[in-house]
Each structure stands twice: as structure tokens, then as C-alpha cells.
Short mmCIF file of C-alpha atoms in Angstrom, two decimals:
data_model
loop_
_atom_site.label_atom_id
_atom_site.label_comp_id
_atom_site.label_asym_id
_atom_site.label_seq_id
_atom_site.Cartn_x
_atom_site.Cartn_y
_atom_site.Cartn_z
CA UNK S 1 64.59 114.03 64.15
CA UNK S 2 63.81 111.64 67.47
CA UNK S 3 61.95 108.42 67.33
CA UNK S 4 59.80 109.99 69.95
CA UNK S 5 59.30 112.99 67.46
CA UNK S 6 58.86 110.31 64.32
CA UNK S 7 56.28 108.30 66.63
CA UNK S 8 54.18 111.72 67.70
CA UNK S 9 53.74 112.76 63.71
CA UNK S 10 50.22 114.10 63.53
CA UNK S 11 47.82 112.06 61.43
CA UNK S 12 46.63 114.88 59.60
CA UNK S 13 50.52 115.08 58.11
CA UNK S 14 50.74 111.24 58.60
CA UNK S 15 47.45 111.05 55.93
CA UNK S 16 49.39 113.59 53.40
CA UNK S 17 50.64 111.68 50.09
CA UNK S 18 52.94 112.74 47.41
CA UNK S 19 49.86 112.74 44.88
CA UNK S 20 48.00 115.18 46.89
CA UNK S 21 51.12 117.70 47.02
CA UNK S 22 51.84 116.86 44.04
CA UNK S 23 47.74 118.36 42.79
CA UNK S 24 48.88 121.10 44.95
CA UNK S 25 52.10 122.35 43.25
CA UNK S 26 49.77 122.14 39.54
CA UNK S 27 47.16 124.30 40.85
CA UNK S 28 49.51 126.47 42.12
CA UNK S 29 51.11 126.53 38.57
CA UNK S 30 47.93 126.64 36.87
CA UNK S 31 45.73 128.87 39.24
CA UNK S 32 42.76 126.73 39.42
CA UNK S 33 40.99 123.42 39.99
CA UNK S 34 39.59 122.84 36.06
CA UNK S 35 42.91 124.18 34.92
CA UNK S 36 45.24 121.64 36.78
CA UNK S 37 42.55 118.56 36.60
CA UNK S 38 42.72 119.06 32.45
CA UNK S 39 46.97 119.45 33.18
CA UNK S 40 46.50 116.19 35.40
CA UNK S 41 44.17 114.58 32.74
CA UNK S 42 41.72 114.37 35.67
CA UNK S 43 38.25 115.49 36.70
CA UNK S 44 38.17 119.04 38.34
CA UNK S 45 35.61 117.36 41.39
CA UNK S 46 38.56 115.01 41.78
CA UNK S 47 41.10 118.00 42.27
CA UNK S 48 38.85 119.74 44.07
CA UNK S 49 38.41 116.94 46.53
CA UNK S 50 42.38 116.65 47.31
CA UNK S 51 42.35 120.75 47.89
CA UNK S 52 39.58 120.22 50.42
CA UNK S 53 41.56 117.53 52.48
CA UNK S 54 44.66 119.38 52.13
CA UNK S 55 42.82 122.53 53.50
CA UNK S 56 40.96 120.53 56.14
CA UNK S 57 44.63 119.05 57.49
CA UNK S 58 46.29 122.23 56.87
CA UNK S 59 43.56 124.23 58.83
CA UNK S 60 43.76 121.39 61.96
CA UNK S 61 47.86 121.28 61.77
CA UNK S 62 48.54 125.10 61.11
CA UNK S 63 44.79 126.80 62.04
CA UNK S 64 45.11 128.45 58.70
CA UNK S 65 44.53 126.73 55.03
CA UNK S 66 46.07 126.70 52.12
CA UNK S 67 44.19 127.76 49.30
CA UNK S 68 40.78 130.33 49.26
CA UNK S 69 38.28 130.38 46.34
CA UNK S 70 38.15 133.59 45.46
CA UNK S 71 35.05 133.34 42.95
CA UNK S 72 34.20 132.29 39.53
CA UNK S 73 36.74 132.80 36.80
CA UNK S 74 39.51 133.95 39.26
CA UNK S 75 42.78 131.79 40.21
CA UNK S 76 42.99 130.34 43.57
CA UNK S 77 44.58 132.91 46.40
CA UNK S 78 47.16 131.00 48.35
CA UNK S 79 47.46 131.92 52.50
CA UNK S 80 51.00 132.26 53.34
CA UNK S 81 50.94 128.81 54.88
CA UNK S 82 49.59 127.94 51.47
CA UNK S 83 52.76 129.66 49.78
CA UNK S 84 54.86 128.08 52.38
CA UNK S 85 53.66 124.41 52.21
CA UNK S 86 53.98 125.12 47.83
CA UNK S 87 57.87 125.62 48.47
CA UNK S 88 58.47 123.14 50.56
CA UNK S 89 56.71 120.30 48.38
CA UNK S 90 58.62 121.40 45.56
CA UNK S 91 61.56 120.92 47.82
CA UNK S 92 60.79 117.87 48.64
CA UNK S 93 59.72 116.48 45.09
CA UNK S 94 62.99 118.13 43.87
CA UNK S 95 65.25 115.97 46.61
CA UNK S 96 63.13 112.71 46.29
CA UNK S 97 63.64 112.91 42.47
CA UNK S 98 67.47 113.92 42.79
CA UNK S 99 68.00 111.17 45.00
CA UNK S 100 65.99 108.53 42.71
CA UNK S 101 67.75 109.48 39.77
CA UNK S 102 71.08 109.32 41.37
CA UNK S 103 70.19 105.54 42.48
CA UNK S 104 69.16 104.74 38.82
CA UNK S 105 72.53 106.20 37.55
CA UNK S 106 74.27 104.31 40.38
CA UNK S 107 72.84 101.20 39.79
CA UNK S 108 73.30 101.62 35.68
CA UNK S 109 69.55 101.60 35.56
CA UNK S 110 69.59 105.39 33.79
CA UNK S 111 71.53 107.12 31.62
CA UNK S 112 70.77 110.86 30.41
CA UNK S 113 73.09 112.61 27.29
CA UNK S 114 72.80 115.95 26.78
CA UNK S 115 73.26 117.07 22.85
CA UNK S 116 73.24 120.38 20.86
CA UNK S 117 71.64 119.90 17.96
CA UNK S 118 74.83 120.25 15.90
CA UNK S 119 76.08 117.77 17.64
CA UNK S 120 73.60 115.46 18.01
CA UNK S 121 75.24 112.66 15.43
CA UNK S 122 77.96 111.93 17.63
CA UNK S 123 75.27 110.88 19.89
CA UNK S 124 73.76 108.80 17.63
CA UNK S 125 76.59 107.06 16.65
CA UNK S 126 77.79 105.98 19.72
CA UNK S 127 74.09 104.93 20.25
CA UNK S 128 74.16 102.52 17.63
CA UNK S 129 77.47 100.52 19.24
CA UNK S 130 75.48 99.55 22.44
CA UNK S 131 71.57 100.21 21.77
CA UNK S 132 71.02 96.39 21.80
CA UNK S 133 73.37 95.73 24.99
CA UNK S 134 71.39 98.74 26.45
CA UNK S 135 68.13 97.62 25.30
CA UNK S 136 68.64 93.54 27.00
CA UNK S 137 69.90 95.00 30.18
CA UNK S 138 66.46 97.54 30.28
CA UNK S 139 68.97 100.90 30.63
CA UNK S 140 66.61 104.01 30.67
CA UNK S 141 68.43 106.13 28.31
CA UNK S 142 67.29 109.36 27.46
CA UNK S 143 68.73 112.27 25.54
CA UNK S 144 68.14 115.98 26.88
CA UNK S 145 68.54 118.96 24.04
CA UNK S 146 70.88 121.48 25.36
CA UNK S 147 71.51 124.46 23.81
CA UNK S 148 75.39 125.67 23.57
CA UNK S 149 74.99 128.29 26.05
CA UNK S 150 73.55 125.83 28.58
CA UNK S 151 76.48 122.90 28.02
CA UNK S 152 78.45 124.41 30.95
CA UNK S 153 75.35 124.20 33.32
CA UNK S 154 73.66 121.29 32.83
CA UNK S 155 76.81 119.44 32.82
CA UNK S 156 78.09 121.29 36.43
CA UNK S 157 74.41 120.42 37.85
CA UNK S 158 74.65 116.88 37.01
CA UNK S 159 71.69 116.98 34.76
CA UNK S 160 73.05 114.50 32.33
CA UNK S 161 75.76 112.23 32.69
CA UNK S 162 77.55 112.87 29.08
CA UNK S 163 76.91 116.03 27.18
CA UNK S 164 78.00 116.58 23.64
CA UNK S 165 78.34 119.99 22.38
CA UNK S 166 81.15 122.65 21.49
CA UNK S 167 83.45 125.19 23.80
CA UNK S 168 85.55 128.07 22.84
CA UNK S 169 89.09 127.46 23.64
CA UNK S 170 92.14 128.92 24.41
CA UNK S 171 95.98 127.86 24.67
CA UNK S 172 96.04 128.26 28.34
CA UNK S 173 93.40 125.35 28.52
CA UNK S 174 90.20 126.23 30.26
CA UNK S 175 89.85 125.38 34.05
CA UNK S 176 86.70 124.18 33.66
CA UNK S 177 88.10 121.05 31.47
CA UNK S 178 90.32 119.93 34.91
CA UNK S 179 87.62 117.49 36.35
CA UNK S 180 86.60 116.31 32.97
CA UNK S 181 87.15 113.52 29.99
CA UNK S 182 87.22 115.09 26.80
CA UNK S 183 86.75 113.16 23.45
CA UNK S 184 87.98 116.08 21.30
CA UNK S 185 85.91 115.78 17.38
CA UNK S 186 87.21 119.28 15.70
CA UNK S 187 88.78 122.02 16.48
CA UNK S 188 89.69 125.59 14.29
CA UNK S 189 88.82 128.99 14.16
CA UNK S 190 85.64 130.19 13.26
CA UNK S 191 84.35 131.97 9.96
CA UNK S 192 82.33 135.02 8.90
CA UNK S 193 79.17 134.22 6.93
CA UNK S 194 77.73 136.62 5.08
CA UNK S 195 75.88 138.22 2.40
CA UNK S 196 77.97 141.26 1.77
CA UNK S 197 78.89 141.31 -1.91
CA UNK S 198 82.47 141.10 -2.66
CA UNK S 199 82.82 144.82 -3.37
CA UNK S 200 81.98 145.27 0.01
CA UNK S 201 83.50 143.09 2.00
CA UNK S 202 86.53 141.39 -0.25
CA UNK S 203 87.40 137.73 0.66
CA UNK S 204 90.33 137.93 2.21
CA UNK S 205 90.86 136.90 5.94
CA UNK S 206 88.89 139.79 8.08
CA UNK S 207 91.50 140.03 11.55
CA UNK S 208 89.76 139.67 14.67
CA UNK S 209 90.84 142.90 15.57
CA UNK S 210 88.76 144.60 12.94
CA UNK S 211 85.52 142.57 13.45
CA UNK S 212 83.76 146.15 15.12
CA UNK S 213 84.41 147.51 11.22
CA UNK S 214 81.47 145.00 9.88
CA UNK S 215 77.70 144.47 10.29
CA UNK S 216 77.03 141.92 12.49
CA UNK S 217 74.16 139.67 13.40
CA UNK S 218 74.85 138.15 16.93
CA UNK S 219 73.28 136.25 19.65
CA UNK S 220 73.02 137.29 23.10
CA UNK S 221 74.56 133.77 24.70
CA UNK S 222 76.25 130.71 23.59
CA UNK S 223 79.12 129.93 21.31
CA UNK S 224 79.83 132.95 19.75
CA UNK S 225 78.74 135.54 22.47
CA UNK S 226 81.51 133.67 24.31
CA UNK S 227 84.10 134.17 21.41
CA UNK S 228 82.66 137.45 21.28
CA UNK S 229 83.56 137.59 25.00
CA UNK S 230 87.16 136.17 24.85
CA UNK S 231 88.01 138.52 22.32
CA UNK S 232 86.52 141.87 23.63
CA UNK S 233 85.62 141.31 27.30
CA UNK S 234 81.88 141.10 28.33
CA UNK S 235 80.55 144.46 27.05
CA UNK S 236 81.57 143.30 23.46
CA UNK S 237 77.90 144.76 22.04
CA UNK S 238 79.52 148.34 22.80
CA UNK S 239 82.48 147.96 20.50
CA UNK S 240 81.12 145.99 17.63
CA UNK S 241 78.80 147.50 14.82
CA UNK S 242 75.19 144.68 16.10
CA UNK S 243 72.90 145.16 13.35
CA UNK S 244 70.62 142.00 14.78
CA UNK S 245 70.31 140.52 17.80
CA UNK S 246 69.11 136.56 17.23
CA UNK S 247 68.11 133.51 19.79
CA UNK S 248 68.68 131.49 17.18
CA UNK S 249 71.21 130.66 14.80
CA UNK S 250 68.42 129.19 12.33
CA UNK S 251 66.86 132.61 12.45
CA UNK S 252 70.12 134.40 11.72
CA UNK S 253 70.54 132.23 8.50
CA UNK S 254 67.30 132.80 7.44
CA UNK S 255 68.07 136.84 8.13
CA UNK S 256 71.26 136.59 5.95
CA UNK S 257 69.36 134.66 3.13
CA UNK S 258 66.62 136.89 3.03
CA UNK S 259 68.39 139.56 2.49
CA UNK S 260 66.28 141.58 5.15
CA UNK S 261 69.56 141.85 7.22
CA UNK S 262 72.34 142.80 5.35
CA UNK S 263 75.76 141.94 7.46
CA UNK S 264 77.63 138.75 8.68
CA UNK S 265 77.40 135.83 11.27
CA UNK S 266 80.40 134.30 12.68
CA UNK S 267 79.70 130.54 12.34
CA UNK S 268 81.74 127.22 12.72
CA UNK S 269 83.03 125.77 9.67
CA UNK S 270 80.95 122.86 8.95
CA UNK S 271 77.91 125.46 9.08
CA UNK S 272 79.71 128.12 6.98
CA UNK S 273 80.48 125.54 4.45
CA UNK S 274 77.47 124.05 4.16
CA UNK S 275 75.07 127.21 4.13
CA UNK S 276 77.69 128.71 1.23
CA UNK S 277 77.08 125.75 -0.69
CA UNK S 278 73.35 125.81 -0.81
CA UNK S 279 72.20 126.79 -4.34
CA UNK S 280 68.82 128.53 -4.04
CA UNK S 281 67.68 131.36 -6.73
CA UNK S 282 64.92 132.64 -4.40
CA UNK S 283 67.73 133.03 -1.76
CA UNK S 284 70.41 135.96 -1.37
CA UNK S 285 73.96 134.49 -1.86
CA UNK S 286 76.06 133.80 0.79
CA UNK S 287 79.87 133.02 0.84
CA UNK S 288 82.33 132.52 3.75
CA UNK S 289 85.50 134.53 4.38
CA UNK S 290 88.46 133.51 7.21
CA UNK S 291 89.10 134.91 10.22
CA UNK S 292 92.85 135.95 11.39
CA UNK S 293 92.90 135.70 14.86
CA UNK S 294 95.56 138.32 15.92
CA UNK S 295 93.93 138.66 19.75
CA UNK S 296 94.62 137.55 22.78
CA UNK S 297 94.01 135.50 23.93
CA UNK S 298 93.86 132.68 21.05
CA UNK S 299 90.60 131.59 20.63
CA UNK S 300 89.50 128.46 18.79
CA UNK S 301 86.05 126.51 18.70
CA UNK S 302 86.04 122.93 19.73
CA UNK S 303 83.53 120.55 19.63
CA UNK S 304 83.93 117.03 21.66
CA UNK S 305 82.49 115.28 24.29
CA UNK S 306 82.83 115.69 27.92
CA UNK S 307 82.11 113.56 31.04
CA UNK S 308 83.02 114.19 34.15
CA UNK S 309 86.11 112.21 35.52
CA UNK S 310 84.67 111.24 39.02
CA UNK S 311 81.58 109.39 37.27
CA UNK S 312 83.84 107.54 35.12
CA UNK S 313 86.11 106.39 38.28
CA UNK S 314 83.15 105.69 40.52
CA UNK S 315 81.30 102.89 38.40
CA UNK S 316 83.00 100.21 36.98
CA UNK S 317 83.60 99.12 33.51
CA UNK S 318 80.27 97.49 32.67
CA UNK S 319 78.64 100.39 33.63
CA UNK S 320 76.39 102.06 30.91
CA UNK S 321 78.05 105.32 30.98
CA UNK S 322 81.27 103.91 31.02
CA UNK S 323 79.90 101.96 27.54
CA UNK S 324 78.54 104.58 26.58
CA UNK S 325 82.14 106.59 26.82
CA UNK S 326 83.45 103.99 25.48
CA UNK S 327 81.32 103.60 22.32
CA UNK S 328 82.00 107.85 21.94
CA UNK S 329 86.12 106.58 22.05
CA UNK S 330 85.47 103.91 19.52
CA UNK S 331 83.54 106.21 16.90
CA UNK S 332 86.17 108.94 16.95
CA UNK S 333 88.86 106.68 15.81
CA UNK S 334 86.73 106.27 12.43
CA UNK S 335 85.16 109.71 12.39
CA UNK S 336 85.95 112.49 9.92
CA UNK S 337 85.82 115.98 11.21
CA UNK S 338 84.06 118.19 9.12
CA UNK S 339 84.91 121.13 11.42
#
């Protein structure tokens, strides 16, 4: 854009604030004025105000408004140039937040970690080595829940700076690792979890190969869908027996316990282990058998954390993410897998 066209803005766009688009994009989420002033913690006259001098600019600016009352009781009806100025304030919130955040980072004034919830003590850990350094130089750190089937993702749209969570894994390596520090925690093969009794499914190693010969209770993403996915391509629901489909891996424990589903889960081994342990008498058994992996390719589960490589090289040692990293490199040394 020209100075000339900078210096011949219109007032009427010149007068527009973020806090006014920003009312906008909640009543367009919302529907209404009372709905997005409660949202807003503000009073609906107040709201309603903001629409009006949005309207009035749009209407001088555009010769059309943004938003039309359409009566008591019924959402707000946006004009096109209503839809049109939503999108492009959520465009511009989206950039001006991108670019603040990336400044923070930059300037070691932020710091997000993503963590599964399985892994969230590595997290924690680390934490602890550099909370007080963190907390005297007033670092913003903030940790994001991520669930396995999103660790790929948020980490490849820079939505956290360190993400802690687990990967399946093959021989050949996996491309995605190239531009990325790993901290590697555990690493093996996954087992079956079930509540088959013996006589039904014995306890010796089940081969990979044979997994579409037992009940199984599986999730539609994530960890084991991926597995799943290395072992019998993307359309592995049409060759395995599914007897449940879960969102949750919580919810397929409680299936198994209940006895409601009979079947198995494939699981890591520190869940395996710990959910075959558990002694309760209102509870159906479970017990956890091996898995032989005799696919290709090899597939194993590893859980570690990851950073990506340019971050690391761009700041310099002080850095918080860099002590952060750091503190994750110290705490492995004296950490026992459980994996």
C-alpha cells in the first residue's frame, strides 16, 4: 500500500478498533447481542451499541451493513459484506496474534509445551529444574494438552514450541523426525490387553499377523490407529474383527473392565502393566499377553520428546526453550523407563 493510499484511509475504517471486530466475530459465533454480551461478560446495550457503529461505518464505506435484526428470539442474519468483513477480522486477529506470539517466543518472553496426558510427567519434571529461573525472568509458560493423534500437527503448525508425547516407529526412521531433536524416554512393542479368559485366548505371544483372529476394541486416530495403519495399510477396520470403536482410551478400559465388551485393546506397556495389576472384585479381570511382530514393516512405540531443530539453532543458549530442552536432557539421564 502507498502513503498516499495510507493518508486517504476513510475515517469510518480509520474509527474501527480491534474491540469492536473483535464483538463482531462473538456475535457471529453466538448469533446474538445478549448471547455474546453474557460470552463478553458485558451488557447486551453495550454490544448492541458497537453493532450499530459497525453497521453505520459499514453502511457509509460499503452502502450495505453488516448485521440485520431479524426479530425477537432469532440470531442475527449477516449481509454478505457482513460475512465478508467476519472472515477477514478473523484473519486479521489470527495474523496479529501469530505475529505477537512469535515476538514473545523470540524474545524468550513465552514458552508453550504441548503434553499427552501419558506423558505429561516428563513435563513436569523438567518443570521443576527451571520453574524458579523461569519464574524471576517473568517467562509465560503454558502447557497445551494434545492428544496423540494431534502431536504431529500441533508440532508442524508451530503451536507449541516442545511437545511431549509418543510415535510409532519403524527401522527405516520416520521422515518426519529429520528437522527435529528427539529426547528418546522408551521404546518396545506394544501389548494386547484384555479380558478374554485364558481358555480363550492362551497367553502366549499373539503374532501381528493374526491380530484380525481377535475381538478388538480400537480407536479411530492416534497411537494405535497408526500401528494399526503401519501394519495393515489405512483400511485396517476391513481386515480386523472391531467389536468397539472408542475416542478414548479411558473409555476402552472401562469397556474391558466392565465386562460389557468382551475383546482386547492394544496398549503400551506401562498402561498394560499397570491396568493388569489393579485388584478390583467389582471389576472383570484383565491380563496382558505379547505381541510378535512378524510384519513389515517393524513397528515399535516410542515415547520422547521432540523440538524442532531450527528453534533450537535460532535462539541462543539462555533462551527458555533452549532451558527448557535442556532441563528434558538432564532428567532423562536419571529417568527410569517404565515403557
Amino acid at each position: 500500500m502507498t502513503l498516499d493510499a495510507l493518508l486517504d484511509c476513510p475515517s469510518g475504517l480509520l474509527d474501527t478498533t480491534f474491540d469492536q471486530l473483535r464483538t463482531l466475530l462473538v456475535v457471529h459465533e453466538t448469533g446474538s447481542a445478549l448471547r455474546a454480551a453474557r460470552v463478553l461478560g458485558r451488557e447486551q446495550s453495550s454490544v448492541q451499541k458497537q453493532l450499530d457503529i459497525l453497521n453505520r461505518n459499514s453502511q457509509s464505506l460499503c452502502g450495505e451493513v453488516l448485521t440485520v435484526r431479524q426479530g425477537r428470539g432469532r440470531d442475527f442474519l449477516f449481509t454478505p459484506t457482513g460475512e465478508a468483513t467476519v472472515e477477514l477480522a478473523r484473519m486479521t486477529f489470527d495474523k496479529w496474534l501469530e505475529s505477537i506470539h512469535l515476538s514473545r517466543r523470540r524474545l524468550g518472553r513465552m514458552l508453550t509445551v504441548g503434553t499427552t496426558e501419558f506423558t505429561l510427567p516428563i513435563v513436569s519434571r523438567a518443570w521443576n529444574r527451571v520453574s524458579e529461573e523461569f519464574r524471576q525472568r517473568e517467562v509465560e509458560f503454558k502447557v497445551a494438552h494434545v492428544r496423540t493423534k494431534d502431536v504431529w500437527s500441533r508440532l508442524e503448525n508451530r503451536q507449541v514450541d516442545l511437545i511431549c508425547g509418543s510415535i510409532v516407529s519403524t527401522p527405516e526412521g520416520d521422515l518426519r523426525l529429520k528437522e527435529y531433536e528427539v529426547i528418546e524416554y522408551a521404546r518396545g512393542q506394544a501389548l494386547l490387553l484384555t479380558n478374554l479368559p485364558e481358555n480363550e485366548l492362551p497367553d502366549t505371544p499373539v503374532e501381528t499377523s493374526g491380530l484380525g483372529r481377535v475381538p478388538l476394541v480400537v480407536p479411530p486416530a492416534g497411537l494405535v490407529a497408526d500401528l494399526l495403519a503401519t501394519w495393515y495399510g489405512a483400511n485396517f477396520r476391513d481386515r480386523l474383527n472391531v467389536v468397539a470403536d472408542i475416542d478414548d482410551v479411558h473409555y476402552g478400559l472401562s469397556l474391558l473392565r466392565s465386562g460389557f465388551v468382551r475383546g482386547c485393546m492394544i496398549v503400551t506397556g506401562s498402561i498394560g502393566r499397570g491396568m493388569a495389576a489393579q485388584d478390583d472384585p467389582d471389576a472383570v479381570p484383565l491380563r496382558t499377553i505379547k505381541l510378535h511382530d512378524d510384519l513389515e514393516p517393524k513397528a515399535e512405540l516410542m515415547t520422547g520428546a521432540f523440538v524442532r531443530r531450527a528453534d533450537l539453532e535460532r535462539y541462543d543458549a539462555g533462551h527458555p526453550l533452549n532451558r527448557l530442552w535442556a532441563a528434558v536432557k538432564e532428567d532423562v539421564r536419571t529417568y527410569t523407563p517404565l515403557a
